C-alpha cells in the first residue's frame, strides 16, 4: 500500500522547478493526512568530493524552529555546568565517567554532543566510537564551549550543524507538514543562505546545483535555485 501511495504521489509531481512557497504548498496538499510528515531539504552541491578543501560544513539557526528535537549529550566534569545543561534540555551529561561508559558500551544514545574545552583531551580515547557516529564535538560547529548549557539552549531553539555527505549532498529537516508554510519557507531560506555562505574558496563553477523538497515518505519536488 505504501508503494502504491508513493507511486500515485510521484505521478503528480510537477516536472518543472517550483518557487519555494509553491513547492511547500504542494507538499502540504499531497502529504499523508494520517500524521504530520517531516519536510526534508536536499541540496546537491557542485564541488569536487575528492578534494578535502572543498568539504562543506557550517551552522545555521532555523527561524521557524527545529523540526526534530535532538538528543544532546554534554561532556563536562563541572557539576554546576552539568545541572545547567540538564535544565537546558540535555538528555545525557557527564565527565570522565561518561567517556568510560561510551568506551565500554561502544555507542552513545545521542544525536549531537557538546563538550567543554578541558574535556576534549579526555574524550580523545572515545573518538573511535564517537567519530564513526558523527558525534565528536567540534569547535568549527560550535559544540566545544565553556558554556555547554548555552549551546544546548541554542540547539533547542533551532540551531543545527550541517555538513555534506560523501556524494556532495546536504540533507536537513526544515519542518513538518502541519506547520505554517511561512515557518517552513523561512527555514528553507535560512539553510540555503547558510550553505551559500559556506562555499569553499576552492569551489569552481555553479555551487548549488539543485534543491529538492520532500516529505519523509513522499517524492521530491524540485525548487528553483
JSON list of C-alpha atoms in Angstrom, two decimals:
[
{"chain": "A", "resi": 1, "resn": "UNK", "atom": "CA", "xyz": [0.00, 0.00, 0.00]},
{"chain": "A", "resi": 2, "resn": "UNK", "atom": "CA", "xyz": [2.85, 2.36, 0.88]},
{"chain": "A", "resi": 3, "resn": "UNK", "atom": "CA", "xyz": [4.45, 1.76, -2.51]},
{"chain": "A", "resi": 4, "resn": "UNK", "atom": "CA", "xyz": [1.18, 2.43, -4.32]},
{"chain": "A", "resi": 5, "resn": "UNK", "atom": "CA", "xyz": [0.69, 5.67, -2.39]},
{"chain": "A", "resi": 6, "resn": "UNK", "atom": "CA", "xyz": [4.23, 6.81, -3.20]},
{"chain": "A", "resi": 7, "resn": "UNK", "atom": "CA", "xyz": [3.83, 5.99, -6.90]},
{"chain": "A", "resi": 8, "resn": "UNK", "atom": "CA", "xyz": [0.50, 7.80, -7.01]},
{"chain": "A", "resi": 9, "resn": "UNK", "atom": "CA", "xyz": [2.13, 10.88, -5.48]},
{"chain": "A", "resi": 10, "resn": "UNK", "atom": "CA", "xyz": [5.11, 10.64, -7.82]},
{"chain": "A", "resi": 11, "resn": "UNK", "atom": "CA", "xyz": [2.84, 10.75, -10.87]},
{"chain": "A", "resi": 12, "resn": "UNK", "atom": "CA", "xyz": [1.51, 14.11, -9.67]},
{"chain": "A", "resi": 13, "resn": "UNK", "atom": "CA", "xyz": [4.91, 15.73, -9.06]},
{"chain": "A", "resi": 14, "resn": "UNK", "atom": "CA", "xyz": [5.39, 18.83, -11.25]},
{"chain": "A", "resi": 15, "resn": "UNK", "atom": "CA", "xyz": [8.08, 18.34, -13.88]},
{"chain": "A", "resi": 16, "resn": "UNK", "atom": "CA", "xyz": [9.34, 21.91, -13.60]},
{"chain": "A", "resi": 17, "resn": "UNK", "atom": "CA", "xyz": [11.17, 23.50, -10.67]},
{"chain": "A", "resi": 18, "resn": "UNK", "atom": "CA", "xyz": [8.82, 25.44, -8.40]},
{"chain": "A", "resi": 19, "resn": "UNK", "atom": "CA", "xyz": [9.14, 28.56, -6.29]},
{"chain": "A", "resi": 20, "resn": "UNK", "atom": "CA", "xyz": [9.83, 27.63, -2.65]},
{"chain": "A", "resi": 21, "resn": "UNK", "atom": "CA", "xyz": [6.39, 28.71, -1.41]},
{"chain": "A", "resi": 22, "resn": "UNK", "atom": "CA", "xyz": [4.63, 26.81, -4.21]},
{"chain": "A", "resi": 23, "resn": "UNK", "atom": "CA", "xyz": [6.68, 23.67, -3.55]},
{"chain": "A", "resi": 24, "resn": "UNK", "atom": "CA", "xyz": [5.82, 23.76, 0.15]},
{"chain": "A", "resi": 25, "resn": "UNK", "atom": "CA", "xyz": [2.13, 24.22, -0.63]},
{"chain": "A", "resi": 26, "resn": "UNK", "atom": "CA", "xyz": [2.29, 21.20, -2.97]},
{"chain": "A", "resi": 27, "resn": "UNK", "atom": "CA", "xyz": [3.88, 19.02, -0.28]},
{"chain": "A", "resi": 28, "resn": "UNK", "atom": "CA", "xyz": [1.32, 20.07, 2.32]},
{"chain": "A", "resi": 29, "resn": "UNK", "atom": "CA", "xyz": [-1.53, 19.36, -0.07]},
{"chain": "A", "resi": 30, "resn": "UNK", "atom": "CA", "xyz": [-0.26, 15.96, -1.18]},
{"chain": "A", "resi": 31, "resn": "UNK", "atom": "CA", "xyz": [1.17, 14.73, 2.12]},
{"chain": "A", "resi": 32, "resn": "UNK", "atom": "CA", "xyz": [-0.39, 11.94, 4.14]},
{"chain": "A", "resi": 33, "resn": "UNK", "atom": "CA", "xyz": [-3.28, 13.18, 6.25]},
{"chain": "A", "resi": 34, "resn": "UNK", "atom": "CA", "xyz": [-2.93, 10.48, 8.92]},
{"chain": "A", "resi": 35, "resn": "UNK", "atom": "CA", "xyz": [0.16, 12.05, 10.51]},
{"chain": "A", "resi": 36, "resn": "UNK", "atom": "CA", "xyz": [2.49, 15.03, 10.19]},
{"chain": "A", "resi": 37, "resn": "UNK", "atom": "CA", "xyz": [5.46, 14.13, 8.00]},
{"chain": "A", "resi": 38, "resn": "UNK", "atom": "CA", "xyz": [8.85, 15.78, 8.24]},
{"chain": "A", "resi": 39, "resn": "UNK", "atom": "CA", "xyz": [9.68, 18.16, 5.40]},
{"chain": "A", "resi": 40, "resn": "UNK", "atom": "CA", "xyz": [13.22, 17.49, 4.19]},
{"chain": "A", "resi": 41, "resn": "UNK", "atom": "CA", "xyz": [15.52, 19.81, 2.25]},
{"chain": "A", "resi": 42, "resn": "UNK", "atom": "CA", "xyz": [18.07, 18.20, -0.08]},
{"chain": "A", "resi": 43, "resn": "UNK", "atom": "CA", "xyz": [20.81, 20.28, -1.71]},
{"chain": "A", "resi": 44, "resn": "UNK", "atom": "CA", "xyz": [23.17, 18.92, -4.37]},
{"chain": "A", "resi": 45, "resn": "UNK", "atom": "CA", "xyz": [26.46, 20.80, -4.48]},
{"chain": "A", "resi": 46, "resn": "UNK", "atom": "CA", "xyz": [28.75, 21.38, -7.43]},
{"chain": "A", "resi": 47, "resn": "UNK", "atom": "CA", "xyz": [32.01, 20.54, -5.69]},
{"chain": "A", "resi": 48, "resn": "UNK", "atom": "CA", "xyz": [34.81, 18.03, -6.19]},
{"chain": "A", "resi": 49, "resn": "UNK", "atom": "CA", "xyz": [34.15, 15.47, -3.46]},
{"chain": "A", "resi": 50, "resn": "UNK", "atom": "CA", "xyz": [37.70, 14.15, -3.78]},
{"chain": "A", "resi": 51, "resn": "UNK", "atom": "CA", "xyz": [39.16, 17.48, -2.65]},
{"chain": "A", "resi": 52, "resn": "UNK", "atom": "CA", "xyz": [39.18, 17.85, 1.15]},
{"chain": "A", "resi": 53, "resn": "UNK", "atom": "CA", "xyz": [39.47, 21.64, 0.84]},
{"chain": "A", "resi": 54, "resn": "UNK", "atom": "CA", "xyz": [36.03, 21.66, -0.80]},
{"chain": "A", "resi": 55, "resn": "UNK", "atom": "CA", "xyz": [34.28, 19.98, 2.13]},
{"chain": "A", "resi": 56, "resn": "UNK", "atom": "CA", "xyz": [31.21, 21.98, 3.11]},
{"chain": "A", "resi": 57, "resn": "UNK", "atom": "CA", "xyz": [30.06, 22.35, 6.71]},
{"chain": "A", "resi": 58, "resn": "UNK", "atom": "CA", "xyz": [28.63, 25.07, 8.90]},
{"chain": "A", "resi": 59, "resn": "UNK", "atom": "CA", "xyz": [25.90, 26.06, 11.32]},
{"chain": "A", "resi": 60, "resn": "UNK", "atom": "CA", "xyz": [22.57, 27.80, 10.98]},
{"chain": "A", "resi": 61, "resn": "UNK", "atom": "CA", "xyz": [19.72, 28.76, 13.30]},
{"chain": "A", "resi": 62, "resn": "UNK", "atom": "CA", "xyz": [16.31, 27.87, 11.93]},
{"chain": "A", "resi": 63, "resn": "UNK", "atom": "CA", "xyz": [14.00, 30.88, 12.43]},
{"chain": "A", "resi": 64, "resn": "UNK", "atom": "CA", "xyz": [10.94, 28.66, 12.24]},
{"chain": "A", "resi": 65, "resn": "UNK", "atom": "CA", "xyz": [12.25, 26.30, 14.91]},
{"chain": "A", "resi": 66, "resn": "UNK", "atom": "CA", "xyz": [13.71, 22.80, 14.84]},
{"chain": "A", "resi": 67, "resn": "UNK", "atom": "CA", "xyz": [11.76, 20.11, 13.00]},
{"chain": "A", "resi": 68, "resn": "UNK", "atom": "CA", "xyz": [13.29, 17.40, 15.16]},
{"chain": "A", "resi": 69, "resn": "UNK", "atom": "CA", "xyz": [14.25, 17.63, 18.81]},
{"chain": "A", "resi": 70, "resn": "UNK", "atom": "CA", "xyz": [17.72, 16.14, 19.02]},
{"chain": "A", "resi": 71, "resn": "UNK", "atom": "CA", "xyz": [19.13, 14.17, 21.93]},
{"chain": "A", "resi": 72, "resn": "UNK", "atom": "CA", "xyz": [22.10, 16.15, 23.25]},
{"chain": "A", "resi": 73, "resn": "UNK", "atom": "CA", "xyz": [24.93, 14.66, 25.31]},
{"chain": "A", "resi": 74, "resn": "UNK", "atom": "CA", "xyz": [27.18, 17.03, 27.24]},
{"chain": "A", "resi": 75, "resn": "UNK", "atom": "CA", "xyz": [30.70, 16.22, 28.39]},
{"chain": "A", "resi": 76, "resn": "UNK", "atom": "CA", "xyz": [31.72, 18.36, 31.37]},
{"chain": "A", "resi": 77, "resn": "UNK", "atom": "CA", "xyz": [33.20, 17.50, 34.75]},
{"chain": "A", "resi": 78, "resn": "UNK", "atom": "CA", "xyz": [31.76, 20.60, 36.42]},
{"chain": "A", "resi": 79, "resn": "UNK", "atom": "CA", "xyz": [28.68, 19.71, 38.47]},
{"chain": "A", "resi": 80, "resn": "UNK", "atom": "CA", "xyz": [27.13, 23.17, 38.10]},
{"chain": "A", "resi": 81, "resn": "UNK", "atom": "CA", "xyz": [27.54, 23.00, 34.33]},
{"chain": "A", "resi": 82, "resn": "UNK", "atom": "CA", "xyz": [26.04, 19.51, 34.34]},
{"chain": "A", "resi": 83, "resn": "UNK", "atom": "CA", "xyz": [22.98, 20.75, 36.22]},
{"chain": "A", "resi": 84, "resn": "UNK", "atom": "CA", "xyz": [22.62, 23.78, 33.93]},
{"chain": "A", "resi": 85, "resn": "UNK", "atom": "CA", "xyz": [22.94, 21.62, 30.80]},
{"chain": "A", "resi": 86, "resn": "UNK", "atom": "CA", "xyz": [20.29, 19.22, 32.09]},
{"chain": "A", "resi": 87, "resn": "UNK", "atom": "CA", "xyz": [17.95, 22.13, 32.83]},
{"chain": "A", "resi": 88, "resn": "UNK", "atom": "CA", "xyz": [18.56, 23.46, 29.30]},
{"chain": "A", "resi": 89, "resn": "UNK", "atom": "CA", "xyz": [17.45, 20.15, 27.82]},
{"chain": "A", "resi": 90, "resn": "UNK", "atom": "CA", "xyz": [20.49, 17.86, 27.59]},
{"chain": "A", "resi": 91, "resn": "UNK", "atom": "CA", "xyz": [19.49, 14.20, 27.75]},
{"chain": "A", "resi": 92, "resn": "UNK", "atom": "CA", "xyz": [22.88, 12.88, 28.90]},
{"chain": "A", "resi": 93, "resn": "UNK", "atom": "CA", "xyz": [25.52, 14.69, 30.96]},
{"chain": "A", "resi": 94, "resn": "UNK", "atom": "CA", "xyz": [28.77, 13.51, 32.49]},
{"chain": "A", "resi": 95, "resn": "UNK", "atom": "CA", "xyz": [32.50, 13.82, 32.75]},
{"chain": "A", "resi": 96, "resn": "UNK", "atom": "CA", "xyz": [35.16, 11.14, 32.62]},
{"chain": "A", "resi": 97, "resn": "UNK", "atom": "CA", "xyz": [32.64, 8.53, 33.77]},
{"chain": "A", "resi": 98, "resn": "UNK", "atom": "CA", "xyz": [30.58, 9.20, 30.64]},
{"chain": "A", "resi": 99, "resn": "UNK", "atom": "CA", "xyz": [33.69, 8.73, 28.48]},
{"chain": "A", "resi": 100, "resn": "UNK", "atom": "CA", "xyz": [34.30, 5.37, 30.19]},
{"chain": "A", "resi": 101, "resn": "UNK", "atom": "CA", "xyz": [30.67, 4.42, 29.59]},
{"chain": "A", "resi": 102, "resn": "UNK", "atom": "CA", "xyz": [30.97, 5.22, 25.89]},
{"chain": "A", "resi": 103, "resn": "UNK", "atom": "CA", "xyz": [34.11, 3.10, 25.60]},
{"chain": "A", "resi": 104, "resn": "UNK", "atom": "CA", "xyz": [32.52, 0.21, 27.50]},
{"chain": "A", "resi": 105, "resn": "UNK", "atom": "CA", "xyz": [29.27, 0.21, 25.51]},
{"chain": "A", "resi": 106, "resn": "UNK", "atom": "CA", "xyz": [30.76, 1.18, 22.15]},
{"chain": "A", "resi": 107, "resn": "UNK", "atom": "CA", "xyz": [27.98, 3.69, 21.50]},
{"chain": "A", "resi": 108, "resn": "UNK", "atom": "CA", "xyz": [26.25, 6.82, 22.75]},
{"chain": "A", "resi": 109, "resn": "UNK", "atom": "CA", "xyz": [22.49, 7.34, 22.57]},
{"chain": "A", "resi": 110, "resn": "UNK", "atom": "CA", "xyz": [22.63, 10.92, 21.32]},
{"chain": "A", "resi": 111, "resn": "UNK", "atom": "CA", "xyz": [22.23, 12.88, 18.09]},
{"chain": "A", "resi": 112, "resn": "UNK", "atom": "CA", "xyz": [24.80, 15.54, 18.93]},
{"chain": "A", "resi": 113, "resn": "UNK", "atom": "CA", "xyz": [27.46, 16.09, 21.59]},
{"chain": "A", "resi": 114, "resn": "UNK", "atom": "CA", "xyz": [28.74, 19.20, 23.33]},
{"chain": "A", "resi": 115, "resn": "UNK", "atom": "CA", "xyz": [31.92, 19.41, 25.39]},
{"chain": "A", "resi": 116, "resn": "UNK", "atom": "CA", "xyz": [33.88, 21.92, 27.42]},
{"chain": "A", "resi": 117, "resn": "UNK", "atom": "CA", "xyz": [37.42, 22.59, 26.10]},
{"chain": "A", "resi": 118, "resn": "UNK", "atom": "CA", "xyz": [39.06, 20.90, 29.10]},
{"chain": "A", "resi": 119, "resn": "UNK", "atom": "CA", "xyz": [37.18, 17.67, 28.33]},
{"chain": "A", "resi": 120, "resn": "UNK", "atom": "CA", "xyz": [38.43, 17.33, 24.76]},
{"chain": "A", "resi": 121, "resn": "UNK", "atom": "CA", "xyz": [41.72, 15.56, 25.65]},
{"chain": "A", "resi": 122, "resn": "UNK", "atom": "CA", "xyz": [39.76, 13.21, 27.92]},
{"chain": "A", "resi": 123, "resn": "UNK", "atom": "CA", "xyz": [37.26, 12.45, 25.15]},
{"chain": "A", "resi": 124, "resn": "UNK", "atom": "CA", "xyz": [40.05, 11.62, 22.68]},
{"chain": "A", "resi": 125, "resn": "UNK", "atom": "CA", "xyz": [40.14, 7.88, 23.56]},
{"chain": "A", "resi": 126, "resn": "UNK", "atom": "CA", "xyz": [36.42, 7.68, 22.71]},
{"chain": "A", "resi": 127, "resn": "UNK", "atom": "CA", "xyz": [36.95, 9.18, 19.25]},
{"chain": "A", "resi": 128, "resn": "UNK", "atom": "CA", "xyz": [36.99, 5.69, 17.73]},
{"chain": "A", "resi": 129, "resn": "UNK", "atom": "CA", "xyz": [33.40, 5.28, 18.96]},
{"chain": "A", "resi": 130, "resn": "UNK", "atom": "CA", "xyz": [32.08, 8.81, 18.55]},
{"chain": "A", "resi": 131, "resn": "UNK", "atom": "CA", "xyz": [33.82, 9.59, 15.26]},
{"chain": "A", "resi": 132, "resn": "UNK", "atom": "CA", "xyz": [32.04, 6.98, 13.08]},
{"chain": "A", "resi": 133, "resn": "UNK", "atom": "CA", "xyz": [28.71, 8.12, 14.57]},
{"chain": "A", "resi": 134, "resn": "UNK", "atom": "CA", "xyz": [29.49, 11.74, 13.71]},
{"chain": "A", "resi": 135, "resn": "UNK", "atom": "CA", "xyz": [29.36, 12.61, 17.40]},
{"chain": "A", "resi": 136, "resn": "UNK", "atom": "CA", "xyz": [32.77, 14.15, 18.11]},
{"chain": "A", "resi": 137, "resn": "UNK", "atom": "CA", "xyz": [32.41, 17.70, 19.47]},
{"chain": "A", "resi": 138, "resn": "UNK", "atom": "CA", "xyz": [33.99, 20.19, 17.10]},
{"chain": "A", "resi": 139, "resn": "UNK", "atom": "CA", "xyz": [34.93, 23.86, 17.62]},
{"chain": "A", "resi": 140, "resn": "UNK", "atom": "CA", "xyz": [34.02, 24.56, 13.98]},
{"chain": "A", "resi": 141, "resn": "UNK", "atom": "CA", "xyz": [30.39, 23.65, 14.64]},
{"chain": "A", "resi": 142, "resn": "UNK", "atom": "CA", "xyz": [30.22, 25.43, 17.98]},
{"chain": "A", "resi": 143, "resn": "UNK", "atom": "CA", "xyz": [29.92, 22.23, 20.01]},
{"chain": "A", "resi": 144, "resn": "UNK", "atom": "CA", "xyz": [33.06, 22.89, 22.08]},
{"chain": "A", "resi": 145, "resn": "UNK", "atom": "CA", "xyz": [32.22, 25.64, 24.54]},
{"chain": "A", "resi": 146, "resn": "UNK", "atom": "CA", "xyz": [32.80, 26.94, 28.07]},
{"chain": "A", "resi": 147, "resn": "UNK", "atom": "CA", "xyz": [29.01, 27.41, 28.21]},
{"chain": "A", "resi": 148, "resn": "UNK", "atom": "CA", "xyz": [27.57, 23.99, 27.30]},
{"chain": "A", "resi": 149, "resn": "UNK", "atom": "CA", "xyz": [24.13, 24.89, 28.68]},
{"chain": "A", "resi": 150, "resn": "UNK", "atom": "CA", "xyz": [24.02, 27.86, 26.32]},
{"chain": "A", "resi": 151, "resn": "UNK", "atom": "CA", "xyz": [24.83, 25.63, 23.37]},
{"chain": "A", "resi": 152, "resn": "UNK", "atom": "CA", "xyz": [22.10, 23.18, 24.41]},
{"chain": "A", "resi": 153, "resn": "UNK", "atom": "CA", "xyz": [19.61, 26.06, 24.59]},
{"chain": "A", "resi": 154, "resn": "UNK", "atom": "CA", "xyz": [20.63, 27.22, 21.10]},
{"chain": "A", "resi": 155, "resn": "UNK", "atom": "CA", "xyz": [20.16, 23.72, 19.72]},
{"chain": "A", "resi": 156, "resn": "UNK", "atom": "CA", "xyz": [16.70, 23.52, 21.29]},
{"chain": "A", "resi": 157, "resn": "UNK", "atom": "CA", "xyz": [15.87, 26.88, 19.68]},
{"chain": "A", "resi": 158, "resn": "UNK", "atom": "CA", "xyz": [16.69, 25.59, 16.21]},
{"chain": "A", "resi": 159, "resn": "UNK", "atom": "CA", "xyz": [20.45, 25.83, 15.76]},
{"chain": "A", "resi": 160, "resn": "UNK", "atom": "CA", "xyz": [21.88, 22.97, 13.74]},
{"chain": "A", "resi": 161, "resn": "UNK", "atom": "CA", "xyz": [25.14, 21.91, 12.16]},
{"chain": "A", "resi": 162, "resn": "UNK", "atom": "CA", "xyz": [25.19, 20.87, 8.52]},
{"chain": "A", "resi": 163, "resn": "UNK", "atom": "CA", "xyz": [27.78, 19.02, 6.51]},
{"chain": "A", "resi": 164, "resn": "UNK", "atom": "CA", "xyz": [27.78, 17.41, 3.10]},
{"chain": "A", "resi": 165, "resn": "UNK", "atom": "CA", "xyz": [27.72, 13.65, 2.66]},
{"chain": "A", "resi": 166, "resn": "UNK", "atom": "CA", "xyz": [30.16, 11.56, 0.62]},
{"chain": "A", "resi": 167, "resn": "UNK", "atom": "CA", "xyz": [28.31, 12.38, -2.60]},
{"chain": "A", "resi": 168, "resn": "UNK", "atom": "CA", "xyz": [28.34, 16.15, -2.14]},
{"chain": "A", "resi": 169, "resn": "UNK", "atom": "CA", "xyz": [24.76, 16.43, -0.88]},
{"chain": "A", "resi": 170, "resn": "UNK", "atom": "CA", "xyz": [23.23, 18.11, 2.16]},
{"chain": "A", "resi": 171, "resn": "UNK", "atom": "CA", "xyz": [20.09, 16.86, 3.89]},
{"chain": "A", "resi": 172, "resn": "UNK", "atom": "CA", "xyz": [18.22, 18.79, 6.59]},
{"chain": "A", "resi": 173, "resn": "UNK", "atom": "CA", "xyz": [14.79, 18.60, 8.21]},
{"chain": "A", "resi": 174, "resn": "UNK", "atom": "CA", "xyz": [13.14, 22.01, 7.87]},
{"chain": "A", "resi": 175, "resn": "UNK", "atom": "CA", "xyz": [9.64, 21.49, 9.23]},
{"chain": "A", "resi": 176, "resn": "UNK", "atom": "CA", "xyz": [6.51, 19.36, 9.45]},
{"chain": "A", "resi": 177, "resn": "UNK", "atom": "CA", "xyz": [3.60, 19.18, 7.05]},
{"chain": "A", "resi": 178, "resn": "UNK", "atom": "CA", "xyz": [1.26, 20.52, 9.75]},
{"chain": "A", "resi": 179, "resn": "UNK", "atom": "CA", "xyz": [3.39, 23.66, 10.27]},
{"chain": "A", "resi": 180, "resn": "UNK", "atom": "CA", "xyz": [2.51, 27.05, 8.84]},
{"chain": "A", "resi": 181, "resn": "UNK", "atom": "CA", "xyz": [4.05, 27.30, 5.38]},
{"chain": "A", "resi": 182, "resn": "UNK", "atom": "CA", "xyz": [5.81, 30.56, 6.32]},
{"chain": "A", "resi": 183, "resn": "UNK", "atom": "CA", "xyz": [7.82, 28.81, 9.05]},
{"chain": "A", "resi": 184, "resn": "UNK", "atom": "CA", "xyz": [8.96, 26.07, 6.66]},
{"chain": "A", "resi": 185, "resn": "UNK", "atom": "CA", "xyz": [9.89, 28.60, 3.98]},
{"chain": "A", "resi": 186, "resn": "UNK", "atom": "CA", "xyz": [11.88, 30.67, 6.49]},
{"chain": "A", "resi": 187, "resn": "UNK", "atom": "CA", "xyz": [13.84, 27.57, 7.47]},
{"chain": "A", "resi": 188, "resn": "UNK", "atom": "CA", "xyz": [14.50, 26.62, 3.84]},
{"chain": "A", "resi": 189, "resn": "UNK", "atom": "CA", "xyz": [15.81, 30.08, 3.03]},
{"chain": "A", "resi": 190, "resn": "UNK", "atom": "CA", "xyz": [17.98, 30.15, 6.16]},
{"chain": "A", "resi": 191, "resn": "UNK", "atom": "CA", "xyz": [19.65, 26.83, 5.30]},
{"chain": "A", "resi": 192, "resn": "UNK", "atom": "CA", "xyz": [20.17, 27.71, 1.63]},
{"chain": "A", "resi": 193, "resn": "UNK", "atom": "CA", "xyz": [21.66, 31.09, 2.56]},
{"chain": "A", "resi": 194, "resn": "UNK", "atom": "CA", "xyz": [23.98, 29.49, 5.14]},
{"chain": "A", "resi": 195, "resn": "UNK", "atom": "CA", "xyz": [25.14, 26.86, 2.66]},
{"chain": "A", "resi": 196, "resn": "UNK", "atom": "CA", "xyz": [25.81, 29.53, 0.03]},
{"chain": "A", "resi": 197, "resn": "UNK", "atom": "CA", "xyz": [27.93, 31.47, 2.53]},
{"chain": "A", "resi": 198, "resn": "UNK", "atom": "CA", "xyz": [29.86, 28.28, 3.37]},
{"chain": "A", "resi": 199, "resn": "UNK", "atom": "CA", "xyz": [31.06, 27.94, -0.23]},
{"chain": "A", "resi": 200, "resn": "UNK", "atom": "CA", "xyz": [34.74, 26.87, -0.19]},
{"chain": "A", "resi": 201, "resn": "UNK", "atom": "CA", "xyz": [37.16, 29.22, -1.91]},
{"chain": "A", "resi": 202, "resn": "UNK", "atom": "CA", "xyz": [38.38, 26.28, -4.00]},
{"chain": "A", "resi": 203, "resn": "UNK", "atom": "CA", "xyz": [34.91, 25.50, -5.40]},
{"chain": "A", "resi": 204, "resn": "UNK", "atom": "CA", "xyz": [34.54, 26.33, -9.09]},
{"chain": "A", "resi": 205, "resn": "UNK", "atom": "CA", "xyz": [31.50, 26.86, -11.29]},
{"chain": "A", "resi": 206, "resn": "UNK", "atom": "CA", "xyz": [27.91, 26.54, -10.11]},
{"chain": "A", "resi": 207, "resn": "UNK", "atom": "CA", "xyz": [27.95, 25.81, -6.37]},
{"chain": "A", "resi": 208, "resn": "UNK", "atom": "CA", "xyz": [24.32, 24.91, -5.61]},
{"chain": "A", "resi": 209, "resn": "UNK", "atom": "CA", "xyz": [23.36, 22.59, -8.46]},
{"chain": "A", "resi": 210, "resn": "UNK", "atom": "CA", "xyz": [19.86, 21.67, -7.34]},
{"chain": "A", "resi": 211, "resn": "UNK", "atom": "CA", "xyz": [17.43, 21.97, -4.44]},
{"chain": "A", "resi": 212, "resn": "UNK", "atom": "CA", "xyz": [14.69, 19.46, -3.67]},
{"chain": "A", "resi": 213, "resn": "UNK", "atom": "CA", "xyz": [11.97, 19.42, -1.01]},
{"chain": "A", "resi": 214, "resn": "UNK", "atom": "CA", "xyz": [10.32, 16.17, 0.02]},
{"chain": "A", "resi": 215, "resn": "UNK", "atom": "CA", "xyz": [8.29, 14.68, 2.83]},
{"chain": "A", "resi": 216, "resn": "UNK", "atom": "CA", "xyz": [9.53, 11.68, 4.79]},
{"chain": "A", "resi": 217, "resn": "UNK", "atom": "CA", "xyz": [7.52, 9.19, 2.77]},
{"chain": "A", "resi": 218, "resn": "UNK", "atom": "CA", "xyz": [6.88, 11.15, -0.41]},
{"chain": "A", "resi": 219, "resn": "UNK", "atom": "CA", "xyz": [8.66, 12.02, -3.66]},
{"chain": "A", "resi": 220, "resn": "UNK", "atom": "CA", "xyz": [10.80, 15.11, -4.06]},
{"chain": "A", "resi": 221, "resn": "UNK", "atom": "CA", "xyz": [9.76, 18.39, -5.67]},
{"chain": "A", "resi": 222, "resn": "UNK", "atom": "CA", "xyz": [12.45, 20.45, -7.39]},
{"chain": "A", "resi": 223, "resn": "UNK", "atom": "CA", "xyz": [12.81, 24.02, -6.16]},
{"chain": "A", "resi": 224, "resn": "UNK", "atom": "CA", "xyz": [14.14, 26.95, -8.16]},
{"chain": "A", "resi": 225, "resn": "UNK", "atom": "CA", "xyz": [17.75, 27.70, -7.22]}
]
